[in-house]
Coordinates of C-alpha atoms in Angstrom, one line a residue:
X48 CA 10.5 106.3 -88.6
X49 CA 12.8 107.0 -85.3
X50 CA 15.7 107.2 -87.4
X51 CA 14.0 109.6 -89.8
X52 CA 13.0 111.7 -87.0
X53 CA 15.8 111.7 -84.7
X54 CA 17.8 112.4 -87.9
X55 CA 15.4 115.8 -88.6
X56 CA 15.6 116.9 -84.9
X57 CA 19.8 117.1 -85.4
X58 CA 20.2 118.8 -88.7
X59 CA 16.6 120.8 -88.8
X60 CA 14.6 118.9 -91.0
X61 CA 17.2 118.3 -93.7
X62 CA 15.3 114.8 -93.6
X63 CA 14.0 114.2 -97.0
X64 CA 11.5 111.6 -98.7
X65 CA 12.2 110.6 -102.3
X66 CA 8.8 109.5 -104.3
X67 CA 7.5 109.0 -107.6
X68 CA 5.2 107.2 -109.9
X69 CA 4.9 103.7 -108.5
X70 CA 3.6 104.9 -105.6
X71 CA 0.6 106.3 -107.2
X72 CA -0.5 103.0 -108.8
X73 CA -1.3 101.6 -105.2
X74 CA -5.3 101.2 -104.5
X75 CA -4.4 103.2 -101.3
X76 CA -1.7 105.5 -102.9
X77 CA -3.9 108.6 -101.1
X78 CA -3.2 107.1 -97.7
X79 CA 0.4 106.3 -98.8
X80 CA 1.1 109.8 -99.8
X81 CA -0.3 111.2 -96.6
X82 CA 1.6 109.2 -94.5
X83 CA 4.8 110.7 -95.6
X84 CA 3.6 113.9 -95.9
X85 CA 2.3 113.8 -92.2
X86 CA 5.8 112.1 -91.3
X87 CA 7.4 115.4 -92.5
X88 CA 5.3 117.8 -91.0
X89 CA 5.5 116.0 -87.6
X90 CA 9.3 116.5 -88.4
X91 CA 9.3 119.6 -89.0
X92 CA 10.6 118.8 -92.7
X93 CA 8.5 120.3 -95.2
X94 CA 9.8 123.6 -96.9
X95 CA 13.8 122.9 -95.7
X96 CA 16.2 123.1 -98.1
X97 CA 17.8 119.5 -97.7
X98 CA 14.6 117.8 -96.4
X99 CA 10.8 117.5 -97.2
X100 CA 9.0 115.6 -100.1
X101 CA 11.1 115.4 -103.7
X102 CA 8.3 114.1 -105.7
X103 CA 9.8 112.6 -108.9
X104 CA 8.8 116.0 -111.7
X105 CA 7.6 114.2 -114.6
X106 CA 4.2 114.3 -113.1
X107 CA 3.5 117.1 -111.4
X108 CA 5.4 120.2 -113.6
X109 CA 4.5 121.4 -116.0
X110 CA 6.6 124.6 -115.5
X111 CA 5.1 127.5 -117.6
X112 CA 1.6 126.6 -116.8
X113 CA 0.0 130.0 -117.3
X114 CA 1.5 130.8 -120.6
X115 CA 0.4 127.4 -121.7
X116 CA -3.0 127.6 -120.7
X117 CA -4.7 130.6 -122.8
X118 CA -3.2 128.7 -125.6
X119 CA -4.6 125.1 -124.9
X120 CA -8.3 126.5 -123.8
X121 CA -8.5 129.3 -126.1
X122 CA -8.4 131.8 -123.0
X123 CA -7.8 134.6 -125.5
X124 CA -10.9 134.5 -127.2
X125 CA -13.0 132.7 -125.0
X126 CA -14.0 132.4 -121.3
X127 CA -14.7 130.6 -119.2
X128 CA -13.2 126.9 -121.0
X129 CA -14.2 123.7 -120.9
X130 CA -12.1 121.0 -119.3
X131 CA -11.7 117.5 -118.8
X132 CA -9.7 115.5 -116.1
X133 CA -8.0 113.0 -117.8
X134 CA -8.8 110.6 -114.8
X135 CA -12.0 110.3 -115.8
X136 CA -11.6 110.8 -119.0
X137 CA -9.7 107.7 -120.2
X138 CA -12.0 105.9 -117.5
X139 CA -15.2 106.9 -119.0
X140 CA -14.3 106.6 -123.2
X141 CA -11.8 103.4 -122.5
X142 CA -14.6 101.6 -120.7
X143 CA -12.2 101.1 -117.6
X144 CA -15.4 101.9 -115.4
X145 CA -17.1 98.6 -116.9
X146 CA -14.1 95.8 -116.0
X147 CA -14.5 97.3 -111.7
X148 CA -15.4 94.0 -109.7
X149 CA -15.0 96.2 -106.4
X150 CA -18.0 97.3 -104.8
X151 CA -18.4 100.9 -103.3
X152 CA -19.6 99.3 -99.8
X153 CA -16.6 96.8 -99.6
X154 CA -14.3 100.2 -99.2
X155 CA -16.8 102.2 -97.1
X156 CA -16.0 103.2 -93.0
X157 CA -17.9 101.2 -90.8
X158 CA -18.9 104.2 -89.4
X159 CA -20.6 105.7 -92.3
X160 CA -24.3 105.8 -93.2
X161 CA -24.4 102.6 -95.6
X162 CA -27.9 103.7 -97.1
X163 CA -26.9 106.4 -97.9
X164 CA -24.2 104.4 -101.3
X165 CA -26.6 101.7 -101.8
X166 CA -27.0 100.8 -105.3
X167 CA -23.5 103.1 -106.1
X168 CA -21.2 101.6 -108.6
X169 CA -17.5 103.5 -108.7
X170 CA -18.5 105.2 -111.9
X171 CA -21.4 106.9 -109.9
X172 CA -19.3 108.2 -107.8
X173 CA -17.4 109.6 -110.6
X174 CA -20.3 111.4 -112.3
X175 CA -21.7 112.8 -108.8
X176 CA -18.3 114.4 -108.6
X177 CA -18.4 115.5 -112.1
X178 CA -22.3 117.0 -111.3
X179 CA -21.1 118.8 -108.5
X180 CA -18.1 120.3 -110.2
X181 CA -15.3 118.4 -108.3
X182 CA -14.0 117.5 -111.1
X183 CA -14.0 119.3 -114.3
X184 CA -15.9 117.0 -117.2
X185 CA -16.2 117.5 -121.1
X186 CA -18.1 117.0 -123.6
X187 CA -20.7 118.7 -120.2
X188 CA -24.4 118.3 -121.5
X189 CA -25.7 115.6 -123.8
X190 CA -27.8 118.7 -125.7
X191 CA -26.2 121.3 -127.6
X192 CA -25.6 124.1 -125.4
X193 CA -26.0 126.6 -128.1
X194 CA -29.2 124.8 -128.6
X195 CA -30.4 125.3 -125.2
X196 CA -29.8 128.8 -125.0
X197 CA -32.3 129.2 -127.5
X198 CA -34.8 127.2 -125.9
X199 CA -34.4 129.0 -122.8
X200 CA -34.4 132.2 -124.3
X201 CA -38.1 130.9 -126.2
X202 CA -38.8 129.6 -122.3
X203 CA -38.5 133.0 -121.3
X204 CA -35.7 131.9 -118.7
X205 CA -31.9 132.7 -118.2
X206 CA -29.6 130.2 -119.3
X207 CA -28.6 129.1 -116.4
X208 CA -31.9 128.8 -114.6
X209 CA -33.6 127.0 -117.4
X210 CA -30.4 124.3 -117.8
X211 CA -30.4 123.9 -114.1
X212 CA -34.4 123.5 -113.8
X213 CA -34.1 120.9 -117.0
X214 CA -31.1 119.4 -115.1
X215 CA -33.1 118.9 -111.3
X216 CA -36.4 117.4 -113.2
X217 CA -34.4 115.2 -115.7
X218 CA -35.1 116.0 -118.6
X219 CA -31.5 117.1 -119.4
X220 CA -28.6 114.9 -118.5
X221 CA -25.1 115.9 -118.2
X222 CA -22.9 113.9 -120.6
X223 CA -20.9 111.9 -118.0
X224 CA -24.0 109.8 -117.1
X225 CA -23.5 108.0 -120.7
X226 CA -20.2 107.6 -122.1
X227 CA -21.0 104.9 -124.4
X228 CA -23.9 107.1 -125.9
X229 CA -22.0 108.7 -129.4
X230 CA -23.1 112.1 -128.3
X231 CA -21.2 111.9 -124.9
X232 CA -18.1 111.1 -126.8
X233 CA -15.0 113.5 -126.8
X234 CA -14.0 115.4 -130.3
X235 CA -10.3 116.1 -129.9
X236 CA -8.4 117.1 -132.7
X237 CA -4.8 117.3 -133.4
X238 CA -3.8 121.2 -133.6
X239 CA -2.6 121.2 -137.2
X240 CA -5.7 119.5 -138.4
X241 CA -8.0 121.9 -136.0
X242 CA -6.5 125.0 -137.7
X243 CA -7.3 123.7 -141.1
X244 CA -10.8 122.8 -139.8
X245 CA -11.0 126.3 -138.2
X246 CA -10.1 128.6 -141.7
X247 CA -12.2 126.8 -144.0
X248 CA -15.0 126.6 -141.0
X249 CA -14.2 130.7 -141.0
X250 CA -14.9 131.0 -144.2
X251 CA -17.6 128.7 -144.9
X252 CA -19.8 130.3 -142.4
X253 CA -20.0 133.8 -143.2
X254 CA -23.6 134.9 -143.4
X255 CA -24.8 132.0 -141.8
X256 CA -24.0 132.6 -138.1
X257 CA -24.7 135.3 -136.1
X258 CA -23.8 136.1 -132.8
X259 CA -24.1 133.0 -130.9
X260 CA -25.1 132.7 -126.9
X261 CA -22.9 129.4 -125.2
X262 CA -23.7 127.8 -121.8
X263 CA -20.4 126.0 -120.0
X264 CA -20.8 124.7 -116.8
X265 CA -17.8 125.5 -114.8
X266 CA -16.1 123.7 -112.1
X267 CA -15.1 124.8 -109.0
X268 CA -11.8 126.3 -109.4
X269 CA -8.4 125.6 -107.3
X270 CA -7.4 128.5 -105.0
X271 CA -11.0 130.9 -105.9
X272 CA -13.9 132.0 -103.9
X273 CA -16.1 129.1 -105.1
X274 CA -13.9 126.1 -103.6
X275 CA -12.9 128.3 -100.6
X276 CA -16.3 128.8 -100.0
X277 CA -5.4 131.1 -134.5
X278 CA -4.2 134.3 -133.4
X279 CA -3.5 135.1 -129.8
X280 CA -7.1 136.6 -129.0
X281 CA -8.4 140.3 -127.6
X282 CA -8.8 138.9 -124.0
X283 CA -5.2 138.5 -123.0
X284 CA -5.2 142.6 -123.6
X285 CA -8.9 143.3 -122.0
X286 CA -8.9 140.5 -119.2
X287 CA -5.6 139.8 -117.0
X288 CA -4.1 136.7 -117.3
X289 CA -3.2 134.1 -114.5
X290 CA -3.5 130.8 -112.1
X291 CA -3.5 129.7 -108.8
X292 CA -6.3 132.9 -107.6
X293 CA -4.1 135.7 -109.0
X294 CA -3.7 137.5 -112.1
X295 CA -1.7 139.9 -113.8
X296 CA -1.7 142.6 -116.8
X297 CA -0.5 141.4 -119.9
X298 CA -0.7 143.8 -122.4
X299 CA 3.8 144.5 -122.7
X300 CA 3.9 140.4 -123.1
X301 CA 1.0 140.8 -126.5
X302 CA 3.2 143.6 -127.9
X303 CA 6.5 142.4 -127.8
X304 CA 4.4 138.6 -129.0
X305 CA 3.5 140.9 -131.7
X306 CA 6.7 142.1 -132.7
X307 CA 8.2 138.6 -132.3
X308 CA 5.6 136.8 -134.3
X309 CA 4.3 139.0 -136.3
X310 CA 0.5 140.8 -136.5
X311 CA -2.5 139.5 -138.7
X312 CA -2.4 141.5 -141.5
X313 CA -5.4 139.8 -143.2
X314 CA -8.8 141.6 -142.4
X315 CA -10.9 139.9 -139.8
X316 CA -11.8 139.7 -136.3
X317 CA -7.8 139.0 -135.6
X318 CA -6.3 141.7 -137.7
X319 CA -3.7 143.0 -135.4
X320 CA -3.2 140.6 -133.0
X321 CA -0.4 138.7 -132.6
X322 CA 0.0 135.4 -135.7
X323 CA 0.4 131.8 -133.9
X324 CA 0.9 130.1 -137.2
X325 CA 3.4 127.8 -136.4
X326 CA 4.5 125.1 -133.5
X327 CA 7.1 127.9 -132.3
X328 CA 5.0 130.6 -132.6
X329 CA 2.7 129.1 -130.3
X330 CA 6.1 128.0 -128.0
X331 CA 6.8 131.9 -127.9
X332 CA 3.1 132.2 -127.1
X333 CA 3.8 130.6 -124.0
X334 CA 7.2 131.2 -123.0
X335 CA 6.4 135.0 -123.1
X336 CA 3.2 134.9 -121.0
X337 CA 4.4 132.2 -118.3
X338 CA 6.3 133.8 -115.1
X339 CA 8.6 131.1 -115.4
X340 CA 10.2 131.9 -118.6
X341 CA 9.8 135.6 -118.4
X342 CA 11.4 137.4 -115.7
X343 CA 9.0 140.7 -115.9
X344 CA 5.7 138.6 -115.7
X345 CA 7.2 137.1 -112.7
X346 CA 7.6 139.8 -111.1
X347 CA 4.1 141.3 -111.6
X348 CA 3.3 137.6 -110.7
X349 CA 4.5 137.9 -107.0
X350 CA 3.2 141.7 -106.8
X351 CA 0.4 140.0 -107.5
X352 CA 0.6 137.3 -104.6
X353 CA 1.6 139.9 -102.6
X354 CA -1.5 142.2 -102.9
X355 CA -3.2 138.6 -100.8
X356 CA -0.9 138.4 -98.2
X357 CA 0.3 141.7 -97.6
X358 CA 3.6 141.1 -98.0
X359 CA 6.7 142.1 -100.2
X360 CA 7.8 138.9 -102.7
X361 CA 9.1 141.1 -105.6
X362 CA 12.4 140.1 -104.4
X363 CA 12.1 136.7 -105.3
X364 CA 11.7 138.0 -109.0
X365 CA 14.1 140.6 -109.4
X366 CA 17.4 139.4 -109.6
X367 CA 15.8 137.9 -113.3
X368 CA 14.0 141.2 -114.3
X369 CA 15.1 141.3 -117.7
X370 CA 15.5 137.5 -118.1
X371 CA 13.4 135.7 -121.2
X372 CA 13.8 132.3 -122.3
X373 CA 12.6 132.1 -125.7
X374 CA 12.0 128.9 -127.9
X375 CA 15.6 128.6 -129.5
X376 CA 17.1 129.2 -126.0
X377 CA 15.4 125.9 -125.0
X378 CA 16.4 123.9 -127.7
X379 CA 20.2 125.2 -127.9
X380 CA 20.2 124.1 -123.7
X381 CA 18.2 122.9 -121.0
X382 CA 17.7 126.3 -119.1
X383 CA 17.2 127.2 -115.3
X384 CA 13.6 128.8 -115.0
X385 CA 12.4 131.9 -113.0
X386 CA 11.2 131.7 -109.8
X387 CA 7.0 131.7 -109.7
X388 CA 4.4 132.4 -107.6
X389 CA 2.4 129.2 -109.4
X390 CA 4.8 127.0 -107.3
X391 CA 5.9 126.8 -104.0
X392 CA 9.7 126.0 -104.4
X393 CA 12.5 128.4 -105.7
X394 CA 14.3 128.2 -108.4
X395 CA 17.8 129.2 -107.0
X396 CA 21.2 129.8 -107.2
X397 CA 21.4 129.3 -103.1
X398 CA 18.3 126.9 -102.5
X399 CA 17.8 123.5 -104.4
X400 CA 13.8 123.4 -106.0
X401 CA 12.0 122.2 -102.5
X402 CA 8.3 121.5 -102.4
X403 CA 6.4 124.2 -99.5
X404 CA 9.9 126.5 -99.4
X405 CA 8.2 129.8 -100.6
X406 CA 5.5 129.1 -97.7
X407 CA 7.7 128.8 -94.6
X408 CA 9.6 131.4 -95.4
X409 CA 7.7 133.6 -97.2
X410 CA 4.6 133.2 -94.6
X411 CA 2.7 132.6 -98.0
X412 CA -0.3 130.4 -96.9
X413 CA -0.8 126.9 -97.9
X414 CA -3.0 126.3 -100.3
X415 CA -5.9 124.7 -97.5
X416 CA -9.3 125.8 -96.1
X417 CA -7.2 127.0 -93.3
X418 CA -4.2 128.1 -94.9
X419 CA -2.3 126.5 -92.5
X420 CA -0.5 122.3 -93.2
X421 CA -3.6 120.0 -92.1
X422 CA -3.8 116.4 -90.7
X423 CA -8.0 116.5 -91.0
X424 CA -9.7 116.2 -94.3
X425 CA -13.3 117.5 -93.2
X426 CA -15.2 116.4 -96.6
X427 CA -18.2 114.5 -96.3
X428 CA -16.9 111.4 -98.7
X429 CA -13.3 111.6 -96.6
X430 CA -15.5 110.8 -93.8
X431 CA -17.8 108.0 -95.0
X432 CA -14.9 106.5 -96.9
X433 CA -13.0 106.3 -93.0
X434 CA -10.1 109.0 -94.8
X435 CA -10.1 112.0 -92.9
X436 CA -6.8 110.8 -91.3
X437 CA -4.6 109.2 -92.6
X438 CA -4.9 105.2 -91.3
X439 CA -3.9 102.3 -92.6
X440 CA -5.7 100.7 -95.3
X441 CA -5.3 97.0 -96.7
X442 CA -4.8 95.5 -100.0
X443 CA -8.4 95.6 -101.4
X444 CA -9.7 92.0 -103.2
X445 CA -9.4 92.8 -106.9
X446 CA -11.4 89.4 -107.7
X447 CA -9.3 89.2 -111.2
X448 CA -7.1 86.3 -110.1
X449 CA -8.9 83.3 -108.9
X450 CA -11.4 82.7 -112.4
X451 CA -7.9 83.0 -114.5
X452 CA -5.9 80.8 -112.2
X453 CA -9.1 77.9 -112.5
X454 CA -8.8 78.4 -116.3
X455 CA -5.4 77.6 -116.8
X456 CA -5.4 74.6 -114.3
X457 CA -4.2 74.7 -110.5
X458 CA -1.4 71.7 -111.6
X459 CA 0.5 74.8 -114.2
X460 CA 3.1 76.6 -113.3
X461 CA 1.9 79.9 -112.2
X462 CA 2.3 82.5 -109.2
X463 CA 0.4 85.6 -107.7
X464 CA 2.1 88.4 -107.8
X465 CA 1.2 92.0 -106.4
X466 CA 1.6 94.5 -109.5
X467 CA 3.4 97.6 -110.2
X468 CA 4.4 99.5 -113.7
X469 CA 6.5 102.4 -112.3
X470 CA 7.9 105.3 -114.5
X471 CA 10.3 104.3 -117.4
X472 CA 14.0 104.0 -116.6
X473 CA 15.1 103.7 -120.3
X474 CA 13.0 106.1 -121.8
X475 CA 11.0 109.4 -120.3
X476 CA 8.3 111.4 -121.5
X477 CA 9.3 112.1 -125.8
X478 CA 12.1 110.0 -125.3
X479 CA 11.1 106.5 -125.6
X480 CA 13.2 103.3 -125.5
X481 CA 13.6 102.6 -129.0
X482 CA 15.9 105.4 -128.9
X483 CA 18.8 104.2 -130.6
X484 CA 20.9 105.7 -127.5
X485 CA 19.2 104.1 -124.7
X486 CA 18.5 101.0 -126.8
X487 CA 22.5 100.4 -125.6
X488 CA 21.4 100.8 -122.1
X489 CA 19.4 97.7 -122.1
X490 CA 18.0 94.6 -123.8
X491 CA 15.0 96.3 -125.7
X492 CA 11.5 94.9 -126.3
X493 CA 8.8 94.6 -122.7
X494 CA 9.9 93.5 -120.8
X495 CA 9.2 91.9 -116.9
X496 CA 10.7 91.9 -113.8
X497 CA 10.6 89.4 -111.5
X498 CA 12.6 88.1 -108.2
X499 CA 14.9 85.5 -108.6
X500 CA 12.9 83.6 -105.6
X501 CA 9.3 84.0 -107.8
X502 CA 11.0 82.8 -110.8
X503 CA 12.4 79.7 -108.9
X504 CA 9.0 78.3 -108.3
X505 CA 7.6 78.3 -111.8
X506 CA 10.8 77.7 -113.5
X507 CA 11.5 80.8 -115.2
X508 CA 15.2 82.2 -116.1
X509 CA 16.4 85.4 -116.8
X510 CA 14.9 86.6 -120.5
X511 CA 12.1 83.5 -120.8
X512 CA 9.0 84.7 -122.6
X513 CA 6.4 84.5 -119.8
X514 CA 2.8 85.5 -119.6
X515 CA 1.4 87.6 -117.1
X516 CA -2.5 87.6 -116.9
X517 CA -6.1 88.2 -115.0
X518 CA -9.1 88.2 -115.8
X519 CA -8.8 92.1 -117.4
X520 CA -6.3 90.5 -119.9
X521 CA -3.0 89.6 -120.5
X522 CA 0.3 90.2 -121.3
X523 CA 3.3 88.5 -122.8
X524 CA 7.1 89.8 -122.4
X525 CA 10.5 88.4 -121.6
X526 CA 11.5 88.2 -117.9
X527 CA 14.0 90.0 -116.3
X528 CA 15.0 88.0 -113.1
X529 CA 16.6 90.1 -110.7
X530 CA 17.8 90.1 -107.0
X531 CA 16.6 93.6 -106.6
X532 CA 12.9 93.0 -106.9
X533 CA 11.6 91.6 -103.8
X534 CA 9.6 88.3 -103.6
X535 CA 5.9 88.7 -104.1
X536 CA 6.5 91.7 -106.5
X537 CA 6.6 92.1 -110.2
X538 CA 7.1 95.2 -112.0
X539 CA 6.9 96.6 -115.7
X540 CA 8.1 100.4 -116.5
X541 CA 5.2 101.6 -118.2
X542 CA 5.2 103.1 -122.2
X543 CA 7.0 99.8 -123.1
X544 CA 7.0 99.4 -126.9
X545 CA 5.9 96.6 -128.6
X546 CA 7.7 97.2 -132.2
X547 CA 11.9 96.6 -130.8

């Protein structure tokens, strides 16, 4: 850490912290991150081109995030959507929640008010987040909301006064109190097969529905007032479009989608408005809305930002004015995106992509209470958890090991080893490892890896079938014994596939 620092203090914070995946499947991962993003600030690091936090992209980007989302949540016909964190989502409908041996007072702050999380499983903590919209949560009520409208328009009540009433007595229950009740589970449909569903649907129901009334329950929103304190539809023309707390006119970007993709020409509700028949119609769809990929949305993008902070970013925009990147650009070439006010790095000819740039130098607040970098988390939980700095925390007791280890006999050869599955290095996101190509780059099948030290006490060599198991399951795959993984550690790159 001397080094590090001593090292920003002679080039100004050109010191720089390389990070990805494998970090975040630590218990503690939250404390982990912290610590390095304090270590920067301290350093004076963050937003220097040549220094800071390089956070391995896969995970955190994706880059044309406002053109994508009226497509994924319907935004042009329909607002406001419903969304699901996939957290909780693959933690709820998997029935991850039911293998958790940990109990919420074993990870509590000595300091905290015990009573108050007795009887509190880690799924209740889950669903209290999802009630008090920290974290967005579909399917939302176990009735039908169209349903309840018209009870609480029979009740005499407002929508939202009657589910809220139903909601404090009990007598209504949001959905993520239940997974395993087949009313609480999630309907998702693959696009293709949800626009076949949605013409014949449109057809089928003429004359039988009228105009119907919906309740959502929305979450509180990144960057708003609340957390402070198949045709593209009629809204991207009548409502602005946007993310991060700012929004912009869109009304050029539906033309020229219109020109590009062609208007409905069949009578309806979406006679007119732009067709998204196919996959790269809906591509276009996004790549023309997004500031990323369209160099005049950007710019109304930062005039945007600027009308919060009374400042000028245009400039970061203009250079790329006229600049598109349309679907068969992408797929001739990778291409360079346009700089965006949806992200706080540039995208440069004179500055590499740097997490926090667009804040230091653009005095563009950080995205805090404050609006200033922050050590303190002031959030009730942060506090009873003992997180609102970051400290160290040790390796929580899993209790998955000792039952297995019983089973099997303490005379076999076996080994405890801590456990990490890190980001693929032979294949990455579409591009998997039974890619003929990268099926030359290394032995194929799952594989384990293990140090040569670990492998010495139970007898394994390099490419030995071995077993890896607790008592959540188990796993079989050939070792890969190698003086580069450090004793006590074994590691699997994740989206291994079973069929090489």
């Amino acid at each position: 850490a001397r080094e590090f620092a001593e090292n920003a203090s002679k080039i100004r914070g050109r010191s720089m912290v390389i990070l990805g995946a494998a970090i975040n499947h630590w218990y503690h991962m939250d404390m982990i991150y912290r610590g390095i993003i304090n270590m920067l600030m301290m350093c004076g690091c963050v937003g220097k081109s040549g220094g800071g936090w390089a956070h391995y992209v896969g995970q955190e980007k994706l880059r044309p995030q406002t053109g994508w989302l009226p497509l994924a949540f319907g935004l042009d016909w329909h607002r406001p959507p419903r969304h699901m964190n996939s957290t909780s989502f693959f933690y709820n409908h998997s029935n991850q929640w039911s293998y958790e041996k940990l109990e919420v007072e074993e990870i509590l702050s000595p300091l905290s008010n015990k009573e108050k999380w007795k009887d509190y499983s880690l799924i209740d903590c889950n669903v209290r987040s999802e009630r008090m919209g920290w974290l967005p949560s579909a399917p939302q009520l176990e009735e039908n909301p169209l349903k309840l409208t018209k009870l609480a328009k029979k009740a005499g009540k407002e929508a939202k006064d009657y589910v809220v009433d139903r909601l404090t007595k009990g007598s209504l229950r949001m959905s993520c109190e239940d997974p395993d009740d087949e009313r609480n589970f999630p309907r998702n449909f693959d696009w293709d097969i949800y626009k076949g569903i949605a013409k014949k649907f449109s057809e089928l129901c003429v004359g039988h529905l009228g105009k119907e009334k919906d309740v959502v329950a929305l979450p509180i929103l990144h960057d708003t007032p609340a957390e402070l304190a198949q045709a593209l539809g009629p809204l991207m023309t009548k409502v602005d479009n946007g993310g991060k707390g700012i929004a912009w006119n869109t009304e050029k970007e539906v033309e020229f989608l219109g020109e590009l993709n062609r208007p409905v020409s069949e009578e309806g509700v979406s006679k007119g408005l732009p067709r998204i028949e196919t996959d790269i119609d809906a591509a276009e769809v996004v790549l023309s809305l997004a500031p990323e990929t369209n160099g005049k949305v950007a710019l109304k993008a930062w005039e945007a930002l600027g009308k919060f902070t009374g400042r000028d970013h245009t400039h970061l925009a203009k250079p790329k004015e006229e600049e598109k990147i349309r679907f068969r650009d992408v797929q001739a070439q990778p291409r360079k995106i346009i700089s965006s006010p949806t992200w706080s790095g540039l995208e440069d000819e004179h500055v590499s992509y740097n997490a926090g740039y667009t804040n230091t130098h653009e005095l563009i607040p950080w995205r805090t209470l404050t609006g200033r970098q922050q050590f303190y988390q002031d959030h009730e939980w942060m506090r009873d958890f003992g997180e609102s700095l970051c400290v160290y925390k040790p390796p929580i007791n899993t209790k998955t090991i000792a039952p297995v280890i019983e089973k099997h006999g303490k005379d076999s050869k076996q080994i405890t080893l801590n456990w990490i599955t890190p980001h693929q290095k032979w294949g990455i996101h579409s591009t998997y490892s039974e890619n003929l190509l990268l099926l030359t780059l290394n032995r194929g099948g799952p594989v384990v890896w293990v140090s040569e030290i670990d492998a010495r006490k139970i007898d394994v060599e390099d490419n030995d079938w071995i077993e890896l198991y607790n008592t959540n399951g188990a796993i079989s795959a050939r070792a890969v014994v190698s003086q580069r993984v450090p004793e006590g550690m074994a590691m699997m790159y994740h989206a291994q596939e079973k069929i090489i």
